Coordinates of C-alpha atoms and ligand atoms in Angstrom, one line a residue:
X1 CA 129.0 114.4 105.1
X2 CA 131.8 112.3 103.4
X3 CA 134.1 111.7 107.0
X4 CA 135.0 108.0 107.1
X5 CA 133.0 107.6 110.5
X6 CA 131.7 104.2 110.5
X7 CA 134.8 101.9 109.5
X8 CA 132.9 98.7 111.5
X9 CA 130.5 97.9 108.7
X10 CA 133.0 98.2 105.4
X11 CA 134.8 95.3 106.7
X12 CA 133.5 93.2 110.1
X13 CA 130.5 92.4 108.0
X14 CA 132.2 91.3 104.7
X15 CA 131.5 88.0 106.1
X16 CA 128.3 86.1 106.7
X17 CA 128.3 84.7 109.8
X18 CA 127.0 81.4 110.9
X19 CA 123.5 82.2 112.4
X20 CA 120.7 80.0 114.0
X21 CA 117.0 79.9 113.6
X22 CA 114.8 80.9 116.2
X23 CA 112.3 77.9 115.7
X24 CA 110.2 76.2 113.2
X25 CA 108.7 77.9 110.0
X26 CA 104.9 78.7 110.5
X27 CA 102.7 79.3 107.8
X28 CA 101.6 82.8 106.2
X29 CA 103.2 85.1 108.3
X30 CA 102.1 88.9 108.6
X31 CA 104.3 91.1 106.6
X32 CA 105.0 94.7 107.9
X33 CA 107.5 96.9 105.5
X34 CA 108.6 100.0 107.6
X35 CA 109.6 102.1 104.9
X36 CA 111.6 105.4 106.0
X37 CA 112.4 108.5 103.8
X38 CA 116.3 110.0 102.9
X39 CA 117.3 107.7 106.3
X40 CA 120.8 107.2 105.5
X41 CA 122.8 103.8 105.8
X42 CA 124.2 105.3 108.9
X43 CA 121.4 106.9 110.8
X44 CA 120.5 104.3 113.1
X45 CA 122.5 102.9 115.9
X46 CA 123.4 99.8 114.6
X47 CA 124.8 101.2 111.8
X48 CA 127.1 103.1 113.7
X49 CA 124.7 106.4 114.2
X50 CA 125.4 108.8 116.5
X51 CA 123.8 111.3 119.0
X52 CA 120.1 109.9 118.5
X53 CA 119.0 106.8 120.3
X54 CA 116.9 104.4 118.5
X55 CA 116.5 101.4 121.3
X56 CA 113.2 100.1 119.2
X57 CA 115.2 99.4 115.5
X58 CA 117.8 98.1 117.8
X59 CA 116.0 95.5 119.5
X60 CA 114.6 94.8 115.9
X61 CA 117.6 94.3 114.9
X62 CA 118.9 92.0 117.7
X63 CA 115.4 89.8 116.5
X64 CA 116.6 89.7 112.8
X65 CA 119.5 90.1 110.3
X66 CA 121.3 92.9 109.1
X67 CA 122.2 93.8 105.6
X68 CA 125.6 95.5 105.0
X69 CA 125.2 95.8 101.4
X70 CA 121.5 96.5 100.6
X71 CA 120.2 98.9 98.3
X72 CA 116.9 100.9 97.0
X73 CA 117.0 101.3 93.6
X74 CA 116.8 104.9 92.9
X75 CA 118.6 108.0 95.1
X76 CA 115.2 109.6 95.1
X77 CA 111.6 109.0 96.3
X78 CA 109.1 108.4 93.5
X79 CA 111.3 105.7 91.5
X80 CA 112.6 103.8 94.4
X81 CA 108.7 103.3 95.8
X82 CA 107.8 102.5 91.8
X83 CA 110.7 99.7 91.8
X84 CA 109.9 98.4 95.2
X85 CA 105.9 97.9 94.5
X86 CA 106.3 96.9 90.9
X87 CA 109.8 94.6 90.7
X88 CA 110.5 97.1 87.7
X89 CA 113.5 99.3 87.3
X90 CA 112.1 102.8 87.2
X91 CA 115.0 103.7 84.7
X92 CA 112.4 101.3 82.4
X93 CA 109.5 103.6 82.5
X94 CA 108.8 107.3 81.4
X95 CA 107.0 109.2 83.9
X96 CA 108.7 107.8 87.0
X97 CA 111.0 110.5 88.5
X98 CA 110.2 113.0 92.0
X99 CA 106.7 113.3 91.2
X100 CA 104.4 116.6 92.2
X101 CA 102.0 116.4 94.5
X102 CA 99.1 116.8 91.6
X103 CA 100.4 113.4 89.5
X104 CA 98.2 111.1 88.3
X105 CA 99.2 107.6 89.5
X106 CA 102.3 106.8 87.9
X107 CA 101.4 102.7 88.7
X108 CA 98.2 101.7 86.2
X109 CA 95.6 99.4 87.5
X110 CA 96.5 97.2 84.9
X111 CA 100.3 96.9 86.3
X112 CA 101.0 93.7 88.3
X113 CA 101.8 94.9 92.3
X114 CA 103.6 93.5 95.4
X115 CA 99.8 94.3 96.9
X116 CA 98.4 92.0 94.6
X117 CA 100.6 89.6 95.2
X118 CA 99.5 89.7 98.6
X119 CA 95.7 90.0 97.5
X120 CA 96.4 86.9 95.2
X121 CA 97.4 84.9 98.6
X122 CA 94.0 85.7 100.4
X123 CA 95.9 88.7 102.8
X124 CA 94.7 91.9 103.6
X125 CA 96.5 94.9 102.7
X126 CA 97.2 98.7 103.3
X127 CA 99.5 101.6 102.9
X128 CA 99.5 104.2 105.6
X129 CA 101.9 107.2 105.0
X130 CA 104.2 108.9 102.3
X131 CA 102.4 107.9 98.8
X132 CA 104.7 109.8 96.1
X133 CA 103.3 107.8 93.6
X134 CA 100.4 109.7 92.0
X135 CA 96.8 109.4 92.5
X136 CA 93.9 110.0 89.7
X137 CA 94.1 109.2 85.9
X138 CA 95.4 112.7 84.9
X139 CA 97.7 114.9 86.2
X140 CA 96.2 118.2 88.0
X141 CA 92.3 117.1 87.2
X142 CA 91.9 115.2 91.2
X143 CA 88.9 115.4 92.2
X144 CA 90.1 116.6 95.5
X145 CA 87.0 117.3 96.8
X146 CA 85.0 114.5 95.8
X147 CA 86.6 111.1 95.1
X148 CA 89.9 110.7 93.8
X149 CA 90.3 107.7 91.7
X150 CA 92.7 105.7 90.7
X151 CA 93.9 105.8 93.7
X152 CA 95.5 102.7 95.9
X153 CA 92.9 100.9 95.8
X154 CA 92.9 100.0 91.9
X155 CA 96.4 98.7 92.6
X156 CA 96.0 96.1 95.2
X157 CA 95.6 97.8 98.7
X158 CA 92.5 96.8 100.2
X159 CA 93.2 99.9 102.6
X160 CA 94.9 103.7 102.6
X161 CA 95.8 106.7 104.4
X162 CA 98.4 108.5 102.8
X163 CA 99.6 112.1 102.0
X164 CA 99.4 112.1 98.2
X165 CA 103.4 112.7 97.4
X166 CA 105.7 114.1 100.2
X167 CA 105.0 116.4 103.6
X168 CA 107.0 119.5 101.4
X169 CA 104.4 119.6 98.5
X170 CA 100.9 120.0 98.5
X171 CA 98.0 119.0 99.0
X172 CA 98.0 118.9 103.0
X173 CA 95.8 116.7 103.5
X174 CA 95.6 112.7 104.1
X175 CA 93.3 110.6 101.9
X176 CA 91.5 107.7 103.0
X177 CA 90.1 105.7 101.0
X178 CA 89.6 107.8 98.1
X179 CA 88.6 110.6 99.9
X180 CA 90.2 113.8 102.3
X181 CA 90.8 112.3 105.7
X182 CA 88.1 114.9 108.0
X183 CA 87.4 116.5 104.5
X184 CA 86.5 120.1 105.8
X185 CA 83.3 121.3 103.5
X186 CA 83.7 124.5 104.3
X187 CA 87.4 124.8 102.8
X188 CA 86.8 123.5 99.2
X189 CA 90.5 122.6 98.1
X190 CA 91.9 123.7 95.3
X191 CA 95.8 122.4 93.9
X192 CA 98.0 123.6 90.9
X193 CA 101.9 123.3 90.3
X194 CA 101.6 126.2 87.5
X195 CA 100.3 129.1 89.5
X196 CA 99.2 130.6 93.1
X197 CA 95.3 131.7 93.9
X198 CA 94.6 135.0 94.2
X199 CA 94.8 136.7 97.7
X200 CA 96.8 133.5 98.8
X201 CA 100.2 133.9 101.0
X202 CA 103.1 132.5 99.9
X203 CA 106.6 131.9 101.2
X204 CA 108.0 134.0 98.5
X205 CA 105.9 136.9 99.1
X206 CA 105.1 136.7 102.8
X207 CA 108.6 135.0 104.4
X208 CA 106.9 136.3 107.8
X209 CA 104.0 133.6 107.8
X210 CA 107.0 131.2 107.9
X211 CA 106.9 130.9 111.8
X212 CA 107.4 127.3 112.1
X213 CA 110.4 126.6 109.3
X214 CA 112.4 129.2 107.1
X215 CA 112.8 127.5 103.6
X216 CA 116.4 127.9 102.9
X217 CA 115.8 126.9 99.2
X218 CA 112.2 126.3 97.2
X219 CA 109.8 125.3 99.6
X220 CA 108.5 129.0 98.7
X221 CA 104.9 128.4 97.7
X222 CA 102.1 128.2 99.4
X223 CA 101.9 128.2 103.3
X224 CA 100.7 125.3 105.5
X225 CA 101.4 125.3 109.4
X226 CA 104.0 128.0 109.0
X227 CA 105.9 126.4 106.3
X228 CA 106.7 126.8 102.9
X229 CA 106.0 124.0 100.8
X230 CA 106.3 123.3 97.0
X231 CA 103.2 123.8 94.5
X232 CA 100.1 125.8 95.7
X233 CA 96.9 125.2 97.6
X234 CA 93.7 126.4 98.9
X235 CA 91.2 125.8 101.2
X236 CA 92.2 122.4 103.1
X237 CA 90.5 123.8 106.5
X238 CA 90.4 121.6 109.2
X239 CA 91.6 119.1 107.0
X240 CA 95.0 120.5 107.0
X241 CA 97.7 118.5 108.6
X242 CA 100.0 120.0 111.7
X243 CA 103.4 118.2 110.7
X244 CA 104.2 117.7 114.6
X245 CA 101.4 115.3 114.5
X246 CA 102.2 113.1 111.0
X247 CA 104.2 110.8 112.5
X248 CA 101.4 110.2 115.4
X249 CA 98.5 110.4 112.8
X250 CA 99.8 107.3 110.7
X251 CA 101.3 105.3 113.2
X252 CA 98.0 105.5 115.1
X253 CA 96.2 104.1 111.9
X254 CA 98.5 101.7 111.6
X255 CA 98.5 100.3 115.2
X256 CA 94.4 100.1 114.8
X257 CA 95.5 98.6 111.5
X258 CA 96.9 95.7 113.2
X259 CA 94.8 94.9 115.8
X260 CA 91.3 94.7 113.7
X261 CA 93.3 92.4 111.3
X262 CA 95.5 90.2 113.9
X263 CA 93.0 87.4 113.0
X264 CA 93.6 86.6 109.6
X265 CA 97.4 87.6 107.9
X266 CA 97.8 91.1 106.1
X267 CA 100.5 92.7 104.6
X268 CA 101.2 96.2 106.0
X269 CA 103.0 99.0 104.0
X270 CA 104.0 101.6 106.4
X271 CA 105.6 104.6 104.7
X272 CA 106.9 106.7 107.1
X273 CA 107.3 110.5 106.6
X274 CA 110.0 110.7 108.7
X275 CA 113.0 111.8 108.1
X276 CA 112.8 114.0 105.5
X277 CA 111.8 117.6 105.1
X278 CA 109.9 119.3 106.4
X279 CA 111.7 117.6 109.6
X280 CA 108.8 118.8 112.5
X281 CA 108.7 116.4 114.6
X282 CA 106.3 116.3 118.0
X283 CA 107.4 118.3 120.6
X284 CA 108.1 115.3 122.4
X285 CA 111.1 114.4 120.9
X286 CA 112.3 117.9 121.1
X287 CA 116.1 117.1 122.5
X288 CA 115.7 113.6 122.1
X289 CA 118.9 114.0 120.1
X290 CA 122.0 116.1 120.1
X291 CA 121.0 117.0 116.6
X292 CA 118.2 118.9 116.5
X293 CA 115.4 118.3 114.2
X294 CA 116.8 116.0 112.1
X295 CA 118.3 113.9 114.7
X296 CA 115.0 114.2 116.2
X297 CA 112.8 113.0 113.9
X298 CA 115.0 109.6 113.8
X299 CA 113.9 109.6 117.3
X300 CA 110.4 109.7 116.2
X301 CA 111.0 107.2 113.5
X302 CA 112.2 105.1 116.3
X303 CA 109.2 105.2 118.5
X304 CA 106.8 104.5 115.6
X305 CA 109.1 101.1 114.8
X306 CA 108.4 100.9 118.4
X307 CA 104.6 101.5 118.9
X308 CA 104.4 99.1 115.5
X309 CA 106.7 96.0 117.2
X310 CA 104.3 96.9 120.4
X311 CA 101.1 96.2 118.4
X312 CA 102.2 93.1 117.4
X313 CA 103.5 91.5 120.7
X314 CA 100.2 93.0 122.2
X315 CA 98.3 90.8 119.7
X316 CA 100.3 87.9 120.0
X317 CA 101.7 87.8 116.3
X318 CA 105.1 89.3 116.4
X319 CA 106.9 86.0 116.1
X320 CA 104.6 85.1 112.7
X321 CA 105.2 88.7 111.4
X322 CA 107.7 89.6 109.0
X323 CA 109.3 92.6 109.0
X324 CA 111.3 94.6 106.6
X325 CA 113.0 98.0 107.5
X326 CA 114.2 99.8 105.6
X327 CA 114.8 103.4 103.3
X328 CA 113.8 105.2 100.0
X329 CA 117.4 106.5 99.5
X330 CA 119.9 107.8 101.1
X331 CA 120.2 111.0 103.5
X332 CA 120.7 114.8 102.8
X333 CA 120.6 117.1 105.7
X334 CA 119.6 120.5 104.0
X335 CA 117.3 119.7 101.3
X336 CA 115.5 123.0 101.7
X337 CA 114.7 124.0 105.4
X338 CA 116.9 126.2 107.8
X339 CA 116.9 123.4 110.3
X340 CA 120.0 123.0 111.5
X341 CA 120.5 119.7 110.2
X342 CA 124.5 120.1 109.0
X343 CA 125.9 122.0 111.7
X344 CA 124.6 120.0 114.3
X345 CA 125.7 116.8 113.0
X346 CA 128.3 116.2 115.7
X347 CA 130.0 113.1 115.0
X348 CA 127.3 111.9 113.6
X349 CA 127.6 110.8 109.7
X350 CA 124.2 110.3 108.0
X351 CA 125.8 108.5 105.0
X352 CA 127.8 106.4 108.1
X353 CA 131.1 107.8 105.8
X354 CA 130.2 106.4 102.6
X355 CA 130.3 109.1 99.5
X356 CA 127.8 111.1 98.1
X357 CA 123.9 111.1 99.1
X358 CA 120.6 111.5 98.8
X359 CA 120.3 112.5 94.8
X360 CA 124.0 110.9 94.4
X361 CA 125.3 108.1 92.0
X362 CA 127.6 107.7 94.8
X363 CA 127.3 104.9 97.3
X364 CA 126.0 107.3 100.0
X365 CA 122.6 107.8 97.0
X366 CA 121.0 104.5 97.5
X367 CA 123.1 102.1 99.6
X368 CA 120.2 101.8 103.0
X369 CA 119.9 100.3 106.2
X370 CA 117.8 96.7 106.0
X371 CA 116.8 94.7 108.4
X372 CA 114.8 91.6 108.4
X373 CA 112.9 90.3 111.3
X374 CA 110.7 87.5 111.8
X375 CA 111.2 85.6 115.3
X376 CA 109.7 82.4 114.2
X377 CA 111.8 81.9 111.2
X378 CA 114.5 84.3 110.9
X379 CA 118.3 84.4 112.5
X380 CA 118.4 86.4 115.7
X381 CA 121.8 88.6 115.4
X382 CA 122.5 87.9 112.1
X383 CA 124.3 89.8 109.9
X384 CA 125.1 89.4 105.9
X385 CA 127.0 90.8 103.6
X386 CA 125.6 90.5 100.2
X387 CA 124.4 92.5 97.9
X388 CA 120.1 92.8 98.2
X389 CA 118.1 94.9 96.3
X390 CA 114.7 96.3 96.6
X391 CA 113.7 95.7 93.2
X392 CA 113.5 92.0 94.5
X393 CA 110.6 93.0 96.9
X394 CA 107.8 91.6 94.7
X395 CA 109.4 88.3 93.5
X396 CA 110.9 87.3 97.1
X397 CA 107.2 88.6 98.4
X398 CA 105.7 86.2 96.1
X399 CA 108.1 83.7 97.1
X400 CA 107.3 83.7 100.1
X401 CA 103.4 83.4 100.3
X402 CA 103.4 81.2 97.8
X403 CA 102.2 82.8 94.3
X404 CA 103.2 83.4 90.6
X405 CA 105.3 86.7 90.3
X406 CA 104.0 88.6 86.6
X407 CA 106.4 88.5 83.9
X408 CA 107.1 91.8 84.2
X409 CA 108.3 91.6 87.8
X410 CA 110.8 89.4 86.7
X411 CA 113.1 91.1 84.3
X412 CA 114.6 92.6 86.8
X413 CA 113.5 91.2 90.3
X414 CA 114.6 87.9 91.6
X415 CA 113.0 85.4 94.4
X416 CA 115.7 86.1 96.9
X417 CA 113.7 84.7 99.6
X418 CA 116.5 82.2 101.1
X419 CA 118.7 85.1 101.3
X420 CA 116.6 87.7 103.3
X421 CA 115.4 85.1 105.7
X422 CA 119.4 85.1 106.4
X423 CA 120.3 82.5 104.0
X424 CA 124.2 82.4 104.1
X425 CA 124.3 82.6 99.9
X426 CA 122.8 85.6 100.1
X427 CA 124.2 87.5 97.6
X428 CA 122.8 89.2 94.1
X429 CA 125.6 89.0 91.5
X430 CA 125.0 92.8 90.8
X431 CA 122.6 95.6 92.1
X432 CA 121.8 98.4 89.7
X433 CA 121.5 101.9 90.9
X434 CA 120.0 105.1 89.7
X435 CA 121.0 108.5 90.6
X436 CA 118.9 111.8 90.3
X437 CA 119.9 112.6 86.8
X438 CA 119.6 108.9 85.7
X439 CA 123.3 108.1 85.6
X440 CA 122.9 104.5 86.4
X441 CA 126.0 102.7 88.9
X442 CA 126.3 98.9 88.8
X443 CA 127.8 97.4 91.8
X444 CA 129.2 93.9 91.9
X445 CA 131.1 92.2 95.1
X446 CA 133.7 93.9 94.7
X447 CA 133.2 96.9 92.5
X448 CA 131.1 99.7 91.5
X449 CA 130.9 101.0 88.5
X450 CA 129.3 104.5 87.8
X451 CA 128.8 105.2 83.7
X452 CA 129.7 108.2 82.6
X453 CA 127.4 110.8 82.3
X454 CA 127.4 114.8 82.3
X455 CA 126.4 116.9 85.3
X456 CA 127.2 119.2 87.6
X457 CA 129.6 118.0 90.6
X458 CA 127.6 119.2 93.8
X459 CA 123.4 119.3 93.3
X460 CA 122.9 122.3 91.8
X461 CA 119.8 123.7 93.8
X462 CA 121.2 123.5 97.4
X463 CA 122.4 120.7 99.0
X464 CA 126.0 120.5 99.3
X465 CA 125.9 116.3 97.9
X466 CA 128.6 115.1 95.4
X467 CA 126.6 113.4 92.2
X468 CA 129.1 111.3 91.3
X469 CA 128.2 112.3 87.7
X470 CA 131.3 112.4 85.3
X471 CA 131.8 112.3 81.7
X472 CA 134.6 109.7 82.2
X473 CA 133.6 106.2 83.7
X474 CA 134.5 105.2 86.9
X475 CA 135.2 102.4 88.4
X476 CA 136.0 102.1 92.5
X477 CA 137.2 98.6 94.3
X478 CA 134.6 98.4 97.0
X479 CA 136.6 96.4 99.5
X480 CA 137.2 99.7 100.6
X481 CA 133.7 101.8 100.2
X482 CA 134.3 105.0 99.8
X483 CA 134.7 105.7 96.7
X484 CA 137.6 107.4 96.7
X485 CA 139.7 106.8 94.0
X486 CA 138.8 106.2 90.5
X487 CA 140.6 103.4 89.3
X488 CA 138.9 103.1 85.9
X489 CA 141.7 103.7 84.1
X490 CA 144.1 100.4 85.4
X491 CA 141.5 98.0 84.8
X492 CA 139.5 98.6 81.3
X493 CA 139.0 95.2 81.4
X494 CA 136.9 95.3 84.4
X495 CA 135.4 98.5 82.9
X496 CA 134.6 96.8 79.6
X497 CA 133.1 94.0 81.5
X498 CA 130.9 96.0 83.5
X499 CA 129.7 98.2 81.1
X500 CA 128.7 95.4 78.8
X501 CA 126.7 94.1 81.9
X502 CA 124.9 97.0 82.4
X503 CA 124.2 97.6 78.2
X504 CA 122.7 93.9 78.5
X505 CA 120.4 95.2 81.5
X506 CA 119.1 98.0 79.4
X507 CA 118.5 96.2 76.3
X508 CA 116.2 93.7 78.4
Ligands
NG6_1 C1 113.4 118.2 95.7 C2 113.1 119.1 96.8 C3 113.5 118.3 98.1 C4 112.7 117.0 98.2 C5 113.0 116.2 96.9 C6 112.3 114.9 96.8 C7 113.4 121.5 96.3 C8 114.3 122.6 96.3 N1 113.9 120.3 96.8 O1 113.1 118.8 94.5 O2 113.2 119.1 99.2 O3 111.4 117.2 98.3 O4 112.7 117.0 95.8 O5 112.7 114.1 97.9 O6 112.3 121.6 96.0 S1 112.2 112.6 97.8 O7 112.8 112.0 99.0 O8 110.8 112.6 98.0 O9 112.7 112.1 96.6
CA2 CA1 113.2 110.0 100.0

């Protein structure tokens, strides 16, 4: 997935251009953060995707700015969602990598959250969709079948519906509010990542009961819907979800979501599932793209930014609603499923050429579409080149409605709040970057550096993704982003500096 396929955005957006505001600044807008999973910096159409159509994060884009150079902080799930709700580098905190499905809550109630910030303001507030950040005070003791608790709510979100970690590990089953979404009494769950219950199927043992996705590696445990998913379950019932319908399940919550609270502002955390594995999405995007399932559940992203922008207009607050679109980390197309995903790619490049991936210290890791919208106030068309980070989310939250950030939040976030509304200095001096193994990269205007680090060249359990990791440092000029050349060696100066940099960053 390294072909140089989407040349448009290394350059024709190293410039900011000179954008206008829609109209006057209102007061305590809405804020809506669509956040998608492993959707690559080129997946979308304008970032130069190809073979899916996504007309809805289009037209959002038309209504907003777009961010060239914008980053999560992590190349995986669990720390990027931990930096982006706590302003924290997850490289800071023990605990914060891919977490299972049986986690306890990795966030404390005593940590300081971008939900609380909100809270603080007077807003309402919710998370609907892919959690991956633990629930319950100890890991494997949730109370599945009861109450589980800590959950969202001891962390700032007046409202849930979420799938505890990720659609590929277990438990099935949404919780809202605490408790199993249609808990199903007569299916008593039971969850463990050590070991399988007796007389259960599983994908190792009975690859036949596969019949909806082969795994093509993991994803051999136990068997929900006809797929193989990571750790082991029982019971669930009616409870159970079909993965055709996740996609229609928490967008539907959400769209209720915003028309019982279009009165007074709330802050809306929509965590899609989509796109990453198991990719199964409705039947009705079958075809929608020329890339099959993984193509198709872009599509299916799509729709949901759609039926989300819909709600709004519908209740008259789209122009006073901020929105924020954007990923977890960056794309992979087999991460464990036989579906397709590389060799009907097409012309299509998830990374939109840049190197490297999803798990990658590579630009291709963490380098994400994002888009800011927000007719009132907002640029329509505009476009920016600077660097933006996640990690700022809490800060530039705060920022904006107008309430203290914690201490905490503030070692390594940053109010960027001028710059995401489309200020034209909208630049960090630096983003840092975590790959799956740790390796941190810090990326400046012009250059990226990646310390050095052991590890094995391609991701070791499947996915063919360069790392990036390498016992030597590296240092690549980024006016041309592909990483392609190491030129570490002709400037150590720039190396020295750099790695100083990042030295002061962890000694913070
Ligand atoms: C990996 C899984 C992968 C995905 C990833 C987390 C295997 C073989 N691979 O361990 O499928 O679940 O973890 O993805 O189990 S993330 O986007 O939530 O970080
Ligand atoms: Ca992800």
């Amino acid at each position: 997935m390294a072909a140089e396929k989407n040349v448009f955005l290394s350059m024709a957006l190293f410039a900011t251009l000179p954008i206008q505001a829609c109209a006057e600044e209102p007061v305590k807008p809405n804020v809506l953060l669509i956040y998608a999973d492993d959707l690559g910096y080129g997946d979308v159409e304008c970032y130069g995707a190809q073979g899916v159509p996504t007309p809805n994060i289009n037209a959002l884009r038309e209504r907003g700015v777009l961010f060239a150079n914008a980053y999560a902080t992590a190349s995986t799930s669990t720390p990027s969602r931990y930096s982006l709700l706590t302003g924290v580098y997850a490289w800071r905190r023990e605990g914060t990598d891919v977490a299972a499905g049986d986690a306890a809550m990795i966030i404390k109630p005593e940590n300081h959250t971008v939900a609380d910030v909100f809270k603080n303001a007077g807003y309402r507030t919710a998370v609907f969709g892919k959690w991956h950040l633990g629930l319950g005070a100890v890991t494997g003791e949730q109370e599945w079948n009861d109450r589980v608790s800590p959950s969202p709510a001891d962390i700032g979100f007046d409202d849930h519906y979420i799938m505890a970690a990720t659609a590929d590990r277990v438990p099935c089953v949404f919780i809202e509010n605490g408790v199993v979404a249609g808990y199903d009494p007569s299916a008593p769950i039971e969850v463990s990542y050590k070991a399988n219950f007796d007389g259960e199927p599983t994908g190792k043992n009975n690859p036949e009961l596969l019949y909806n996705l082969k795994s093509s590696h993991g994803h051999n445990m136990s068997i929900v819907n006809g797929i193989g998913r990571i750790g082991y379950m029982k019971g669930g019932g009616s409870a159970l979800w079909k993965d055709e319908n996740i996609a229609d399940s928490i967008t539907a919550h959400a769209v209720d979501y915003i028309h019982s609270n279009a009165s007074e502002p709330f802050f809306l955390y929509f965590a899609a599932n989509d796109i990453h594995v198991p990719r199964f999405p409705h039947e009705r995007f079958r075809g929608c793209s020329s890339m099959g399932l993984r193509g198709d559940a872009i599509a299916q992203f799509d729709w949901s930014v759609g039926q989300l922008v819909g709600a709004l207009r519908e209740c008259g607050i789209l122009e006073n609603t901020l929105i924020i679109l954007t990923s977890d980390n960056g794309p992979v197309t087999d991460d464990g499923y036989s579906d397709r995903a590389d060799e009907m790619l097409g012309t299509h490049s998830p990374t939109g050429g840049l190197r490297g991936g999803k798990y990658s210290a590579f630009e291709g890791g963490a380098r994400v579409p994002f888009i800011v919208s927000w007719p009132a106030v907002v640029p329509c068309e505009g476009e920016c080149a600077g660097l933006v980070s996640q990690v700022d989310f809490l800060p530039t939250m705060a920022a904006l409605v107008g309430v203290e950030a914690s201490a905490d939040s503030l070692i390594d976030g940053r109010d960027c709040l001028a710059a995401w509304l489309g200020g034209e200095n909208c630049s960090r001096e630096y983003v840092i970057t975590q790959a799956a193994n740790h390796t941190l990269s810090l990326r400046t205007p012009l250059w990226k550096y990646i310390e050095p680090k052991g590890g094995p060249a391609i991701v070791p359990w499947g996915p063919q993704i360069e790392t990036g990791y390498s016992l030597a440092p590296q240092l690549y000029d980024m006016r041309a982003p592909y990483e392609k050349e190491n030129v570490a060696n002709e400037f150590p100066a720039v190396v020295e500096e750099l790695k100083m940099l990042l030295q002061a960053e962890k000694n913070k």
